[in-house]
Amino acid sequence: MTSNRPMRDEYDVAVIGAGPAGLAAASLSAQSGLSTLLLDENQGPGGQVWRAVTSTPLKQTRLLGDDYWAGSKLVEEVRASGAEILQGATVWSLDPHLELGISVGGGSQFIRARRVILATGALERPFPIPGWTLPGVMTAGAAQTVLKSSGLVPSGKTVVAGQGPLFWLLTAQILRMGGQIDLILDTTQRLNYLRALPHAAAFLRSPYLLKGLAMMREVRSKVRVVSGVTKIAASGDGRLERVTYEVRGRSATAPADLLLLHQGVVPNVNLAMSAGVKHQWDEIQLCWVPVLDSNCGTSVDGIAIAGDGAGIAGVLAAVARGRIAARAAVEALKPEAGAKAPSMDTLRAALAKVERGRRFLDVLFQPPKQFRIPEGDTVVCRCEEVTAQDILDSVAIGATGPNQLKAYRRTGMGPCQGRLCGLTVTELMADARGKTPEEIGYYRLRAPVKPITLSELASLPKDESATKAVVRG
Amino acid sequence: MFKRFDGDARQPVEIFVDGRPVMAREGDTVSAALLASGLDVRRQTAVSGAPRLPYCMMGVCFDCLVTIDGMGNRQGCLVPVRPGMQVEIQKGKREIGR
Amino acid sequence: MTLRADAIIIGGGIHGCSTALHLCLRDFRPVLIEKDYAGRHASGVNAGGVRQLARHVAEIPLSIRSMDVWENVQDLVGDSCGFDSHGQVLVAEDEAELEICRARVADLNMRGFSHEELIDAKELRKLVPAVAETCPGGLVSRRDGAANPAQTTTAFRRQAEHLGTVVREGVEATNIRKDGRLWRVDAGGETYEAPVLVNAAGAWGGRIAASLGEPVPVETVAPMLMITSRVPAFIRPVVILRGRKLSFKQFENGTVLIGGGHLATPYQDSGETVLDWRKLQESARTVWELFPIMRNATVVRAWAGIEARTADDLPVIGPSARHEGLFHQFGFSLHGFQLGPGTGAVMAELIATGNTNTPIDGLRVERFAT
């Protein structure tokens, strides 16, 4: 059922995030008879991949593809499962004792769970090029979000730049809906095709192969694609006006009203790290991933992570991991109910099948260094407006890691709390200091992982008459 | 930058942006409605006054911050429109409680 | 390899770094050993209050001396440390609290201290226009202010190193022992030896003191803080309360820091803390009542720093009562940041000359001897 605030103070299982992993986890958990609360920040379920699956204005199957509509089946399943579903709920705190701080409908409250499954998914990797803060520069995922949820398509001169499997999916979707794309700048490194070759055999059996190739063909037949792009800069007076790029040392400029950037996705680590979950640097995916056991369990007792937050593996793996995490919760809390659900072996086999070929994609689409580690006055921290050079200057006077850098330059201390600069800062400092990202480390993250108003935290009214009653009473 | 897809059959919802009426659609987030409005909806940052528009549309970048019904610093990309909603584009630091 | 130094300082907080710097000014060549990095714990993450206001009388002379150092901090370390001096105000929430303030000022004046002044409702409103109208007055200490704690600690560390301190970060001081006149400490594969050992190890200072046979009743605590997003300037002095736990400060960049001593759970061995949101809720409620203007401000972050609190809430400063060449400088009990710059000067004086003109008798370790 869908509710407006949590109906209990304590649940067997709290699942955070209603994307593929969260829906699968909540569904299996509730079907097994565990009291289950599914919390999600958006207005409807689906996460990013299945965003607005229950409300999209694009009802024609063809436009978004079968994979998108597969989400509605899982939404129906969770709605029938008995799980309590809370949309528009922001989880701003999770501690190692499994107490959650939740903000919903303008008020905050705390609940406890015996098991927590984090399914907070991924976010797009920072793409810090010169001018990426200009109005008119957005992530490709942002365009996909407004496309799915509001049926908005690019209308002015549009350039899409970057790489990765989602990159081609999005451009195909925009074109199918009559959106405008004038130019595609492909930043895939030519060398990566060679590097990925040893992993190609596994990819040949991947469910993604044929779909991916078909999509690339579809896009290339409609839009000019420039490959081997090694530099990109956005510029304009107060808003984007043009995109300058370089191929084989030759520079070119294209006029643009909208530049969509995308170079893959990375786990959204904020809530997990703030709960104390141990993470490590993944040398292939070039991001932080949680250290997990075979049940998706983390270093914090009772907290599991499923979905792309556990390491990027795509929608099918997210569903499989969600079920594994939920199954583990069932085995721990109500083992007798486990008989009804698929066995752990079955679930793990399903995961292995859909993970096939992932390495190929990871290596092929490893983003080039110059698009991860910017130089000069390119902004790194969008919130506090700190440049790459500012960070190098701080390193020169003794800042050794992201946490000291906060004191020098306030990087990561704005409202996004490092989500858009954290990876860049780690890699930039590692590069400058000749260390590995693992040695440099990451921001120490703290609750609230999303800003909350003082009134909300105090759980006190905001309007004047109610205020007077409290102050006098 | 963006236009609405022709086949969008959702109900219109009227909101106000700095006092001007804007037709959104039911289910739009505030940021989507702003992007579709064709108006100049660039905010100015609290740090330097630099102009910004939404960047991620999924709740992580905070470049969509707007004042909604008098409450400042709301993430416009997460809040659905409601009829009569008053949206203000933020210029610089927010007055507290605004 | 054994390396010789003039002094070994354990702990890279504001206190250890300040003592290192001041020893260098007296031509000592100290080594400073820090298991994490300078300012990792309380010194780098405290509220940054530079406060003489409302201190225990035993600390006042030291606090006043420290204030002199603060006022020249740019010259001393080549960095502003973010120090500003807009005063600190203690708010009395009712007449009974104001009466206590009145008695406090009378007592201080009798002892020859004049830094705290009684203020009425009108002056309070002038200094802190946003405060709730029901508050009848309070105290002000006009030379007080605030600084950026991480910036300050790193600036002291940098200047200490610049003047000749060997700074070893990321290595733990172990196997602390005395051979004849010399202290020996192992750290990161090296052994350091020196005639002087300074225990400035903050939350870990109690363990060191105990291991050297000089136990001090001390507990590990982690006071919590939270900070808001940037809002237009509306308050200049730091505000603290007489009754409830609250400290309140707006920085130059517009962010507002809310603290006051509510405690998180410290996990000393991992160096981590778990926040107590129910207590932070109390802080939020107090601000909500006292500063109506803040009601819809957004809280961006909260955190806690690990430090030591002694049984009598006063630090342990000065020579050991048991070992020659051992000096303690820890246990600052949630109010050590302002004292750091001055205490380093006093410690250097004690180490170099055996004496100091700044009275610290109420702070010596002897008070805990049984």
Coordinates of N, CA and C in Angstrom, one line a residue, chain A residues 286-377:
Chain A
L286 N 36.6 2.9 -11.9 CA 37.1 4.2 -11.4 C 36.1 4.9 -10.5
C287 N 35.7 4.2 -9.5 CA 34.7 4.8 -8.5 C 34.8 4.0 -7.2
W288 N 34.1 4.5 -6.2 CA 34.1 3.8 -4.9 C 32.9 2.8 -5.0
V289 N 33.2 1.6 -4.5 CA 32.1 0.6 -4.4 C 32.2 0.0 -3.0
P290 N 31.0 -0.4 -2.5 CA 31.0 -0.9 -1.1 C 31.7 -2.3 -1.1
V291 N 32.2 -2.7 0.0 CA 32.8 -4.0 0.2 C 31.6 -4.9 0.6
L292 N 31.3 -5.9 -0.2 CA 30.1 -6.7 0.0 C 30.4 -8.2 0.1
D293 N 29.6 -8.9 0.9 CA 29.7 -10.4 0.9 C 28.7 -10.9 -0.2
S294 N 28.6 -12.2 -0.3 CA 27.8 -12.8 -1.4 C 26.3 -12.6 -1.2
N295 N 25.9 -12.1 0.0 CA 24.5 -11.8 0.2 C 24.2 -10.3 0.0
C296 N 25.2 -9.6 -0.5 CA 25.1 -8.1 -0.7 C 25.2 -7.4 0.7
G297 N 25.6 -8.1 1.7 CA 25.8 -7.5 3.0 C 27.1 -6.7 3.1
T298 N 27.0 -5.6 3.9 CA 28.1 -4.6 3.9 C 28.9 -4.9 5.2
S299 N 29.8 -4.0 5.5 CA 30.6 -4.1 6.7 C 29.8 -3.7 7.9
V300 N 28.7 -3.1 7.7 CA 27.8 -2.7 8.9 C 26.7 -3.8 9.0
D301 N 26.7 -4.4 10.2 CA 25.8 -5.5 10.5 C 24.4 -5.0 10.2
G302 N 23.7 -5.7 9.3 CA 22.2 -5.4 9.1 C 22.0 -4.6 7.9
I303 N 23.1 -4.0 7.3 CA 22.9 -3.1 6.1 C 23.4 -3.9 4.9
A304 N 22.5 -4.0 3.9 CA 22.9 -4.6 2.6 C 22.7 -3.5 1.5
I305 N 23.4 -3.7 0.4 CA 23.3 -2.8 -0.7 C 23.0 -3.6 -2.0
A306 N 22.0 -3.2 -2.7 CA 21.6 -3.9 -3.9 C 21.5 -2.8 -5.0
G307 N 21.6 -3.3 -6.2 CA 21.5 -2.3 -7.4 C 22.8 -1.7 -7.7
D308 N 22.7 -0.6 -8.5 CA 24.0 0.0 -9.0 C 24.8 0.6 -7.8
G309 N 24.2 0.9 -6.7 CA 24.9 1.3 -5.5 C 25.9 0.3 -5.1
A310 N 25.8 -0.9 -5.5 CA 26.7 -2.0 -5.1 C 27.8 -2.1 -6.1
G311 N 27.9 -1.3 -7.1 CA 28.8 -1.4 -8.2 C 28.0 -1.5 -9.5
I312 N 28.4 -0.8 -10.5 CA 27.6 -0.6 -11.7 C 27.4 -1.9 -12.4
A313 N 26.2 -2.4 -12.6 CA 26.0 -3.6 -13.3 C 24.7 -3.7 -14.1
G314 N 23.9 -2.6 -14.1 CA 22.7 -2.5 -14.9 C 21.5 -3.0 -14.2
V315 N 20.4 -2.8 -15.0 CA 19.0 -3.0 -14.4 C 18.8 -4.5 -14.0
L316 N 19.2 -5.4 -14.9 CA 18.9 -6.8 -14.6 C 19.6 -7.3 -13.4
A317 N 20.9 -6.9 -13.3 CA 21.7 -7.3 -12.1 C 21.1 -6.6 -10.9
A318 N 20.5 -5.4 -11.0 CA 19.9 -4.7 -9.9 C 18.8 -5.5 -9.3
V319 N 17.9 -6.0 -10.2 CA 16.8 -6.8 -9.8 C 17.3 -8.1 -9.1
A320 N 18.3 -8.7 -9.7 CA 18.8 -10.0 -9.1 C 19.5 -9.7 -7.7
R321 N 20.2 -8.6 -7.6 CA 20.8 -8.3 -6.3 C 19.8 -7.9 -5.3
G322 N 18.7 -7.2 -5.7 CA 17.7 -6.9 -4.8 C 17.1 -8.1 -4.2
R323 N 16.9 -9.1 -5.0 CA 16.3 -10.4 -4.5 C 17.2 -11.1 -3.6
I324 N 18.5 -11.1 -3.9 CA 19.5 -11.7 -3.0 C 19.5 -11.1 -1.7
A325 N 19.5 -9.7 -1.7 CA 19.6 -9.0 -0.4 C 18.3 -9.3 0.5
A326 N 17.2 -9.3 -0.2 CA 15.9 -9.6 0.5 C 15.9 -11.0 1.0
R327 N 16.3 -12.0 0.2 CA 16.4 -13.4 0.6 C 17.2 -13.5 1.8
A328 N 18.4 -12.8 1.8 CA 19.3 -12.9 3.0 C 18.5 -12.4 4.3
A329 N 17.8 -11.3 4.1 CA 17.0 -10.8 5.2 C 16.0 -11.8 5.7
V330 N 15.3 -12.4 4.8 CA 14.3 -13.4 5.1 C 15.0 -14.6 5.9
E331 N 16.1 -15.0 5.4 CA 16.8 -16.2 6.1 C 17.2 -15.8 7.5
A332 N 17.6 -14.5 7.7 CA 18.0 -14.1 9.0 C 16.9 -13.9 10.0
L333 N 15.8 -13.3 9.4 CA 14.7 -12.9 10.3 C 13.5 -13.9 10.4
K334 N 13.3 -14.6 9.4 CA 12.2 -15.5 9.3 C 12.5 -16.7 8.5
P335 N 13.4 -17.5 8.9 CA 13.9 -18.6 8.0 C 12.8 -19.5 7.5
E336 N 11.8 -19.7 8.3 CA 10.7 -20.7 7.8 C 10.0 -20.2 6.6
A337 N 10.0 -18.8 6.4 CA 9.3 -18.2 5.2 C 10.1 -18.4 4.0
G338 N 11.4 -18.8 4.1 CA 12.3 -18.8 3.0 C 11.9 -19.9 1.9
A339 N 11.2 -20.9 2.4 CA 10.8 -22.0 1.5 C 10.1 -21.5 0.2
K340 N 9.2 -20.5 0.4 CA 8.4 -20.0 -0.7 C 9.2 -19.3 -1.8
A341 N 10.2 -18.6 -1.3 CA 11.0 -17.8 -2.3 C 12.0 -18.6 -3.0
P342 N 12.5 -18.1 -4.2 CA 13.5 -18.9 -4.9 C 14.8 -19.0 -4.0
S343 N 15.5 -20.2 -4.2 CA 16.6 -20.4 -3.3 C 17.8 -19.5 -3.7
M344 N 18.7 -19.3 -2.7 CA 19.8 -18.4 -2.9 C 20.6 -18.8 -4.1
D345 N 20.8 -20.1 -4.3 CA 21.6 -20.6 -5.4 C 20.9 -20.2 -6.8
T346 N 19.6 -20.3 -6.8 CA 18.9 -19.9 -8.0 C 19.1 -18.4 -8.3
L347 N 19.0 -17.6 -7.2 CA 19.2 -16.2 -7.3 C 20.6 -15.8 -7.8
R348 N 21.6 -16.5 -7.2 CA 22.9 -16.2 -7.5 C 23.3 -16.5 -9.0
A349 N 22.7 -17.6 -9.4 CA 22.9 -18.0 -10.8 C 22.3 -17.0 -11.8
A350 N 21.1 -16.5 -11.4 CA 20.5 -15.5 -12.2 C 21.4 -14.2 -12.3
L351 N 22.0 -13.9 -11.2 CA 22.8 -12.7 -11.2 C 24.1 -12.9 -12.1
A352 N 24.7 -14.1 -11.9 CA 25.9 -14.4 -12.7 C 25.5 -14.3 -14.2
K353 N 24.4 -14.7 -14.6 CA 24.0 -14.7 -16.0 C 23.9 -13.3 -16.5
V354 N 23.3 -12.4 -15.7 CA 23.1 -11.0 -16.3 C 24.4 -10.2 -16.1
E355 N 25.3 -10.7 -15.3 CA 26.5 -9.9 -15.1 C 27.5 -10.2 -16.2
R356 N 27.2 -11.2 -17.0 CA 28.1 -11.6 -18.1 C 28.4 -10.5 -19.1
G357 N 29.7 -10.3 -19.4 CA 30.0 -9.3 -20.3 C 30.2 -7.9 -19.8
R358 N 29.9 -7.7 -18.5 CA 30.1 -6.4 -17.9 C 31.5 -5.8 -18.0
R359 N 32.5 -6.7 -17.8 CA 33.9 -6.2 -17.8 C 34.2 -5.6 -19.2
F360 N 33.6 -6.1 -20.3 CA 33.8 -5.6 -21.6 C 33.4 -4.1 -21.7
L361 N 32.1 -3.9 -21.2 CA 31.6 -2.6 -21.2 C 32.4 -1.6 -20.3
D362 N 32.8 -2.2 -19.1 CA 33.6 -1.3 -18.1 C 34.9 -0.9 -18.8
V363 N 35.5 -1.8 -19.5 CA 36.8 -1.4 -20.0 C 36.7 -0.5 -21.3
L364 N 35.7 -0.9 -22.1 CA 35.5 -0.1 -23.3 C 35.1 1.3 -23.0
F365 N 34.3 1.5 -22.0 CA 33.8 2.8 -21.7 C 34.4 3.4 -20.5
Q366 N 35.6 3.0 -20.2 CA 36.4 3.7 -19.1 C 36.7 5.1 -19.6
P367 N 36.2 6.1 -18.9 CA 36.3 7.5 -19.5 C 37.8 8.0 -19.5
P368 N 38.2 8.7 -20.5 CA 39.5 9.2 -20.6 C 39.9 10.1 -19.5
K369 N 41.2 10.1 -19.1 CA 41.7 10.9 -18.0 C 41.3 12.4 -18.1
Q370 N 41.5 12.9 -19.3 CA 41.3 14.4 -19.4 C 39.8 14.8 -19.1
F371 N 38.9 13.8 -19.2 CA 37.5 14.2 -18.9 C 37.2 13.8 -17.4
R372 N 38.1 13.2 -16.7 CA 37.9 13.0 -15.3 C 38.7 13.9 -14.4
I373 N 39.9 14.3 -14.9 CA 40.8 15.1 -14.1 C 41.0 16.4 -14.8
P374 N 40.3 17.5 -14.5 CA 40.3 18.7 -15.2 C 41.6 19.5 -14.8
E375 N 41.7 20.6 -15.6 CA 42.9 21.5 -15.3 C 42.4 23.0 -15.2
G376 N 43.3 23.8 -14.7 CA 43.2 25.2 -14.7 C 41.9 25.7 -14.1
D377 N 41.2 26.6 -14.7 CA 40.1 27.2 -14.1 C 38.8 26.5 -14.3

